[in-house]
CSV table of N, CA and C in Angstrom, one decimal:
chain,number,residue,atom,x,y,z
S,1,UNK,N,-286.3,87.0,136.3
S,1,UNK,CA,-287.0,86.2,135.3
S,1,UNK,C,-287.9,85.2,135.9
S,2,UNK,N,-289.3,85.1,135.3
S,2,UNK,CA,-290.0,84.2,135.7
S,2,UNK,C,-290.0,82.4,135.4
S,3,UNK,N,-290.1,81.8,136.0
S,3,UNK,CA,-289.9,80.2,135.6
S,3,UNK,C,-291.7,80.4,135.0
S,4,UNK,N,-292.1,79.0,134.8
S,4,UNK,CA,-293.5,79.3,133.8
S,4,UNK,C,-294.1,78.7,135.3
S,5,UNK,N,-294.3,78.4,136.4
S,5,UNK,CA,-294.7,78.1,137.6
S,5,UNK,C,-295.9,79.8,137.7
S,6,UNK,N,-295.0,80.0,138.1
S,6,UNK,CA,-295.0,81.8,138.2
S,6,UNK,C,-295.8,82.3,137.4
S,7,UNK,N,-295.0,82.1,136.3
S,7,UNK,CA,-296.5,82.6,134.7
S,7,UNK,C,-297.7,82.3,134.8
S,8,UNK,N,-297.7,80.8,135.2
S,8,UNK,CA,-298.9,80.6,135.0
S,8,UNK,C,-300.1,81.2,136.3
S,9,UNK,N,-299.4,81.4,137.6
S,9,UNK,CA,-300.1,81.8,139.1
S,9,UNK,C,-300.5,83.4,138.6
S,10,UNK,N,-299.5,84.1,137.9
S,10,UNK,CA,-299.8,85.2,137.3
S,10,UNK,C,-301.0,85.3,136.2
S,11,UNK,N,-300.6,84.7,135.3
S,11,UNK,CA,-301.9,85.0,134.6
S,11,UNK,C,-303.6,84.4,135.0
S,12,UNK,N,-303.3,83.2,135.9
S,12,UNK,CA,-304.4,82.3,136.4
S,12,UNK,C,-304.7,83.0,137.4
S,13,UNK,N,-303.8,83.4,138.5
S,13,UNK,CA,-304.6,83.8,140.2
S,13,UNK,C,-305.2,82.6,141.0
S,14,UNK,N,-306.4,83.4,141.4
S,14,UNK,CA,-306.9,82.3,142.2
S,14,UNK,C,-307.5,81.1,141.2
S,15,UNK,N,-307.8,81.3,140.3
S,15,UNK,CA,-308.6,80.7,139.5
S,15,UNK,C,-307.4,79.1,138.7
S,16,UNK,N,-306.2,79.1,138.8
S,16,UNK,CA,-305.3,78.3,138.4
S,16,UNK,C,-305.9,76.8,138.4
S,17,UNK,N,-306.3,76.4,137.7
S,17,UNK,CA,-306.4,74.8,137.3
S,17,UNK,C,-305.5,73.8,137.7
S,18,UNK,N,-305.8,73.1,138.3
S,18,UNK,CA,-304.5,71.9,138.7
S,18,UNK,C,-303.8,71.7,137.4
S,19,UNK,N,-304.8,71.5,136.3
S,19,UNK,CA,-303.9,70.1,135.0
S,19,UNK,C,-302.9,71.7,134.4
S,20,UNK,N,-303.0,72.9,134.8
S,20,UNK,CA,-302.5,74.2,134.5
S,20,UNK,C,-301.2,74.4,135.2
S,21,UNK,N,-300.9,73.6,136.5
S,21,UNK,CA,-300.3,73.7,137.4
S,21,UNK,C,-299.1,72.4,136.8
S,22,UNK,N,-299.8,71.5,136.6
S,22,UNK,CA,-299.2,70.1,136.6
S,22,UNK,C,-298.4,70.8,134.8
S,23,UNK,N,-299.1,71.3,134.1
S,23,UNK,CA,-298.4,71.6,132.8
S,23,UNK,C,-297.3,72.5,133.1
S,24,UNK,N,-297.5,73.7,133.8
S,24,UNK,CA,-296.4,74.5,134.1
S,24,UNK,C,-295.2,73.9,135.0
S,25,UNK,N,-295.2,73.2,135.9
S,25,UNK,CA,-294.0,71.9,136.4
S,25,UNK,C,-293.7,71.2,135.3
S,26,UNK,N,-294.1,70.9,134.4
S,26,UNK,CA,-293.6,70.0,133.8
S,26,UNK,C,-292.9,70.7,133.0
S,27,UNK,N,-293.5,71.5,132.3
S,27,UNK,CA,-292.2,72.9,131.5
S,27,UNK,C,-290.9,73.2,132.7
S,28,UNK,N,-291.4,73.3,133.6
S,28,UNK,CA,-290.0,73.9,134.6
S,28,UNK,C,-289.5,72.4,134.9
S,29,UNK,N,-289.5,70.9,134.9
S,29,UNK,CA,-288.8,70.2,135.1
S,29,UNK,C,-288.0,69.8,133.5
S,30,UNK,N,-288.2,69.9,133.0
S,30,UNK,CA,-287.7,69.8,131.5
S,30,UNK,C,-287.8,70.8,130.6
S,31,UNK,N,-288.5,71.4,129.7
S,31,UNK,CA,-288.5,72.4,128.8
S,31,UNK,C,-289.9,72.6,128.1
S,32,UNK,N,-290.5,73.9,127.8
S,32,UNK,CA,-291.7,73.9,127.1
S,32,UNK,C,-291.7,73.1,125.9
S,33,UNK,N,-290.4,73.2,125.0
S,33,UNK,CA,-290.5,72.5,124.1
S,33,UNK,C,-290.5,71.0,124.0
S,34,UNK,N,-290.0,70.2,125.3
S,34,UNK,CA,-289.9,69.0,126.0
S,34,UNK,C,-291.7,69.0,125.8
S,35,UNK,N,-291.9,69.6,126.5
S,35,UNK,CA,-293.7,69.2,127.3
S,35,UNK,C,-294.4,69.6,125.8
S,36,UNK,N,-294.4,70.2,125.0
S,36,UNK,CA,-295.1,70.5,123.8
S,36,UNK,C,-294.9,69.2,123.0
S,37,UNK,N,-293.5,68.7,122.9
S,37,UNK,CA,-293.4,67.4,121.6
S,37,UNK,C,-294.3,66.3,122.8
S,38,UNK,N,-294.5,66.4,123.9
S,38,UNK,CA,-295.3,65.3,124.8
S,38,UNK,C,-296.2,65.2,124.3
S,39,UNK,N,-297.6,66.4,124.6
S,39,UNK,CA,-298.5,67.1,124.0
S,39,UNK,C,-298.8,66.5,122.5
S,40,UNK,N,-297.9,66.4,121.6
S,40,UNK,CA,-298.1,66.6,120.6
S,40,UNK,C,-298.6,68.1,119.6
S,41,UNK,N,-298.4,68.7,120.1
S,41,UNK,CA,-298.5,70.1,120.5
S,41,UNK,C,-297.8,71.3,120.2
S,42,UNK,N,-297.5,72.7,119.8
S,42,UNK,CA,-296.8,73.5,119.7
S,42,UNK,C,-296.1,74.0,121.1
S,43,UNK,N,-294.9,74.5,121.2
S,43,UNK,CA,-294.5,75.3,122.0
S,43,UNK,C,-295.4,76.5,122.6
S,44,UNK,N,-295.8,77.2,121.4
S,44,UNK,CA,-296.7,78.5,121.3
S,44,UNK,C,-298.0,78.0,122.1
S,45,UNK,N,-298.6,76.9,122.0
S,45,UNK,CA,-299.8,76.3,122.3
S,45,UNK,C,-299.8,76.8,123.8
S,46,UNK,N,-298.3,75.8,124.4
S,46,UNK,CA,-297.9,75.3,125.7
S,46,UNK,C,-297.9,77.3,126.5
S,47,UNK,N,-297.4,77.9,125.5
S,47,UNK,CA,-297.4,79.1,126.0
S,47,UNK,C,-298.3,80.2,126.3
S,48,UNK,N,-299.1,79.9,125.4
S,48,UNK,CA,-300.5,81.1,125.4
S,48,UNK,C,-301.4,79.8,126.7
S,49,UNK,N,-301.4,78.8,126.8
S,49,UNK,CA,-302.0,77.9,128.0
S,49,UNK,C,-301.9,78.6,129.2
S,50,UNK,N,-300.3,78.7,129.6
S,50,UNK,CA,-299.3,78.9,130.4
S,50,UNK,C,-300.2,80.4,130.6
S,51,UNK,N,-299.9,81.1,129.9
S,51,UNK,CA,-300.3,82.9,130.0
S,51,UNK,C,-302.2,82.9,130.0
S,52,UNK,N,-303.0,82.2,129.9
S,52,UNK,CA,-304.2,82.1,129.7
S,52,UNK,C,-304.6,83.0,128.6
S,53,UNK,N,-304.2,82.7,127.4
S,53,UNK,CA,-303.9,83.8,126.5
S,53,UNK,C,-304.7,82.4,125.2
S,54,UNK,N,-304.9,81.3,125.3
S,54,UNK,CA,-305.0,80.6,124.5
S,54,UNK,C,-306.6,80.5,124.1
S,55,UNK,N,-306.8,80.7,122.8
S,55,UNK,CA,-308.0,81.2,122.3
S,55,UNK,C,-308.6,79.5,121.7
S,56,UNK,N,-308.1,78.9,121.7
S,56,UNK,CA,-308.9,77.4,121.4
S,56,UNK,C,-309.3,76.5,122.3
S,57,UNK,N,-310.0,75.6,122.1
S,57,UNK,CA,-310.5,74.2,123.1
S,57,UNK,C,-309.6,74.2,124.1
S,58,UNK,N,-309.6,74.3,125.1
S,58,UNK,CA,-308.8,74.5,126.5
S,58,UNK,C,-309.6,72.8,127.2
S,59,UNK,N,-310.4,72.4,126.7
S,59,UNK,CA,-311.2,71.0,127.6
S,59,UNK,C,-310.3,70.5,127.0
S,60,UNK,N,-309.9,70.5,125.9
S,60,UNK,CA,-309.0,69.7,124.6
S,60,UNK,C,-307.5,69.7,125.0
S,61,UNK,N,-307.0,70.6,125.2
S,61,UNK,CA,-305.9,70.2,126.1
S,61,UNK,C,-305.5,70.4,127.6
S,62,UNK,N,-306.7,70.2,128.3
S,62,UNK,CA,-306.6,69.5,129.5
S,62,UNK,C,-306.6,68.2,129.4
S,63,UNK,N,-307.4,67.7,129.0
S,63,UNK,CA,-307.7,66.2,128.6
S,63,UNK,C,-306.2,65.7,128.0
S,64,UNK,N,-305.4,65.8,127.4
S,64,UNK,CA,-304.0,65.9,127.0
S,64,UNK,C,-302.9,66.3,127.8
S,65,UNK,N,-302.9,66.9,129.3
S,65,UNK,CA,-302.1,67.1,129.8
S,65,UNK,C,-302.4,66.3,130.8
S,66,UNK,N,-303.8,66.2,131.0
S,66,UNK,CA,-304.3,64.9,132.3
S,66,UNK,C,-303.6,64.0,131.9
S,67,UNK,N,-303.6,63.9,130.9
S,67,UNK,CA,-303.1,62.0,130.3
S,67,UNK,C,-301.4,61.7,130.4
S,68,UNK,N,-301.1,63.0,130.0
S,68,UNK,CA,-299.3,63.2,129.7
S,68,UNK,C,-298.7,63.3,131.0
S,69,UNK,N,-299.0,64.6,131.8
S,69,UNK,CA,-298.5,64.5,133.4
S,69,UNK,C,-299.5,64.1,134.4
S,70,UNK,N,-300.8,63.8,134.4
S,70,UNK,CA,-301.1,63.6,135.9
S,70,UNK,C,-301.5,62.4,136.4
S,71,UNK,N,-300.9,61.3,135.2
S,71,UNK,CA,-301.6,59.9,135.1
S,71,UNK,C,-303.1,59.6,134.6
S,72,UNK,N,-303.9,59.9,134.8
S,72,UNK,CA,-304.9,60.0,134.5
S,72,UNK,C,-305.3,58.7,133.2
S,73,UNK,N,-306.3,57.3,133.9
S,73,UNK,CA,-306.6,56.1,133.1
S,73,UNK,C,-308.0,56.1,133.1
S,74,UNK,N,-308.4,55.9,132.2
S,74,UNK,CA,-310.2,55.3,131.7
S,74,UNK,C,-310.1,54.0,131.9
S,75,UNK,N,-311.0,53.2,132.1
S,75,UNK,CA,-311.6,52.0,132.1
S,75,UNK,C,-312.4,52.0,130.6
S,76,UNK,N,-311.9,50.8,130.0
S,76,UNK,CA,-312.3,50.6,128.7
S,76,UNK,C,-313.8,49.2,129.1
S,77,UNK,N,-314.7,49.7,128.9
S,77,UNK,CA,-316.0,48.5,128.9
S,77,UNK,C,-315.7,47.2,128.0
S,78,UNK,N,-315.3,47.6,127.0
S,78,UNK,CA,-315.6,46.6,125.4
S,78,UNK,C,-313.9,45.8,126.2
S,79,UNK,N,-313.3,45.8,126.5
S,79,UNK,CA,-311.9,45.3,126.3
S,79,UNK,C,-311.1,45.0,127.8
S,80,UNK,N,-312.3,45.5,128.8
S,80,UNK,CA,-312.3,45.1,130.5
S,80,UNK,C,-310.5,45.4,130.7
S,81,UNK,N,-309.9,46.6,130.6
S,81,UNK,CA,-308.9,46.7,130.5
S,81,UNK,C,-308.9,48.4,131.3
S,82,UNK,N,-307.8,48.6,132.0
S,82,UNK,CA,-307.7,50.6,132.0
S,82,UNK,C,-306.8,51.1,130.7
S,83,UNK,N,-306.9,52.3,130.6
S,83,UNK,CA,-306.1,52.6,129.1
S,83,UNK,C,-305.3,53.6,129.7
S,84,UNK,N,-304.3,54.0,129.5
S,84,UNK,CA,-303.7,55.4,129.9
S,84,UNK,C,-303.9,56.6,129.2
S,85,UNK,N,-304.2,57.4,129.5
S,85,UNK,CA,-304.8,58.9,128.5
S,85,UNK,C,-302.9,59.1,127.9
S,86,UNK,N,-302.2,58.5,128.6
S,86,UNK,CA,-301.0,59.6,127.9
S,86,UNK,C,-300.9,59.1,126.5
S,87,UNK,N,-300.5,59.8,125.8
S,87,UNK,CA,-300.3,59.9,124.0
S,87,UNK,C,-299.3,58.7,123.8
S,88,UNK,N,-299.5,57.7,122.9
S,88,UNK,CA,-298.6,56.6,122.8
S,88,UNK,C,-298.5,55.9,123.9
S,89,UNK,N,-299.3,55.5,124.3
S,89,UNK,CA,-298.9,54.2,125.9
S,89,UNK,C,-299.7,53.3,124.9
S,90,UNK,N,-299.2,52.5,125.9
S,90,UNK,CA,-299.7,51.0,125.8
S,90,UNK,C,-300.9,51.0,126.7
S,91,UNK,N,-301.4,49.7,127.4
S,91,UNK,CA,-302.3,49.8,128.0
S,91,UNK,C,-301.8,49.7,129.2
S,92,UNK,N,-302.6,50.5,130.5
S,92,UNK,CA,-302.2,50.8,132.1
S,92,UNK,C,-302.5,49.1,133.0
C-alpha cells in the first residue's frame, strides 16, 4: 500500500512541486481528511491534487497549502505588519 508521499512522486515524477510535496507529508503526518478541514477543502480535492488528477485552479490551492504547511507570510503595506497565509491566523 502506498502512503500519499508515494502517490504523489508517482503521479508528479520529476516534475513534483515542493507545496505538492509539503501537502502529501502533511496527509502522511496526520490524515487527508486532517489536511483537507486545514485547507478548508474537500478530501477528494486533497486527493485528485495528490494523484495530479485535479482539474481546477491548482495556483489556488498552492497558495493555500503555502500558507497551511510551509509558513509562508506577506508583508501587509497599508498596516506595516507580516500576515500569515495560513487560514485563520492571526497576524505573524
Amino acid at each position: 500500500m502506498s502512503g500519499p508521499v508515494e502517490i504523489a512522486q508517482k503521479a508528479w515524477g520529476d516534475e513534483l512541486p515542493d507545496w505538492v510535496l509539503a501537502l502529501a507529508e502533511a496527509c502522511a503526518r496526520t490524515s487527508q481528511n486532517r489536511v483537507a478541514e486545514d485547507l478548508g477543502r474537500s478530501a477528494s480535492l486533497v486527493s485528485n491534487v495528490l494523484r495530479r488528477k485535479y482539474p481546477g485552479n491548482m495556483a489556488a490551492i498552492e497558495e493555500r497549502v503555502r500558507g497551511a504547511f510551509m509558513s509562508v507570510v506577506i508583508s501587509c503595506p497599508v498596516l506595516g505588519v507580516r500576515i500569515s497565509r495560513k487560514l485563520g491566523s492571526d497576524f505573524a
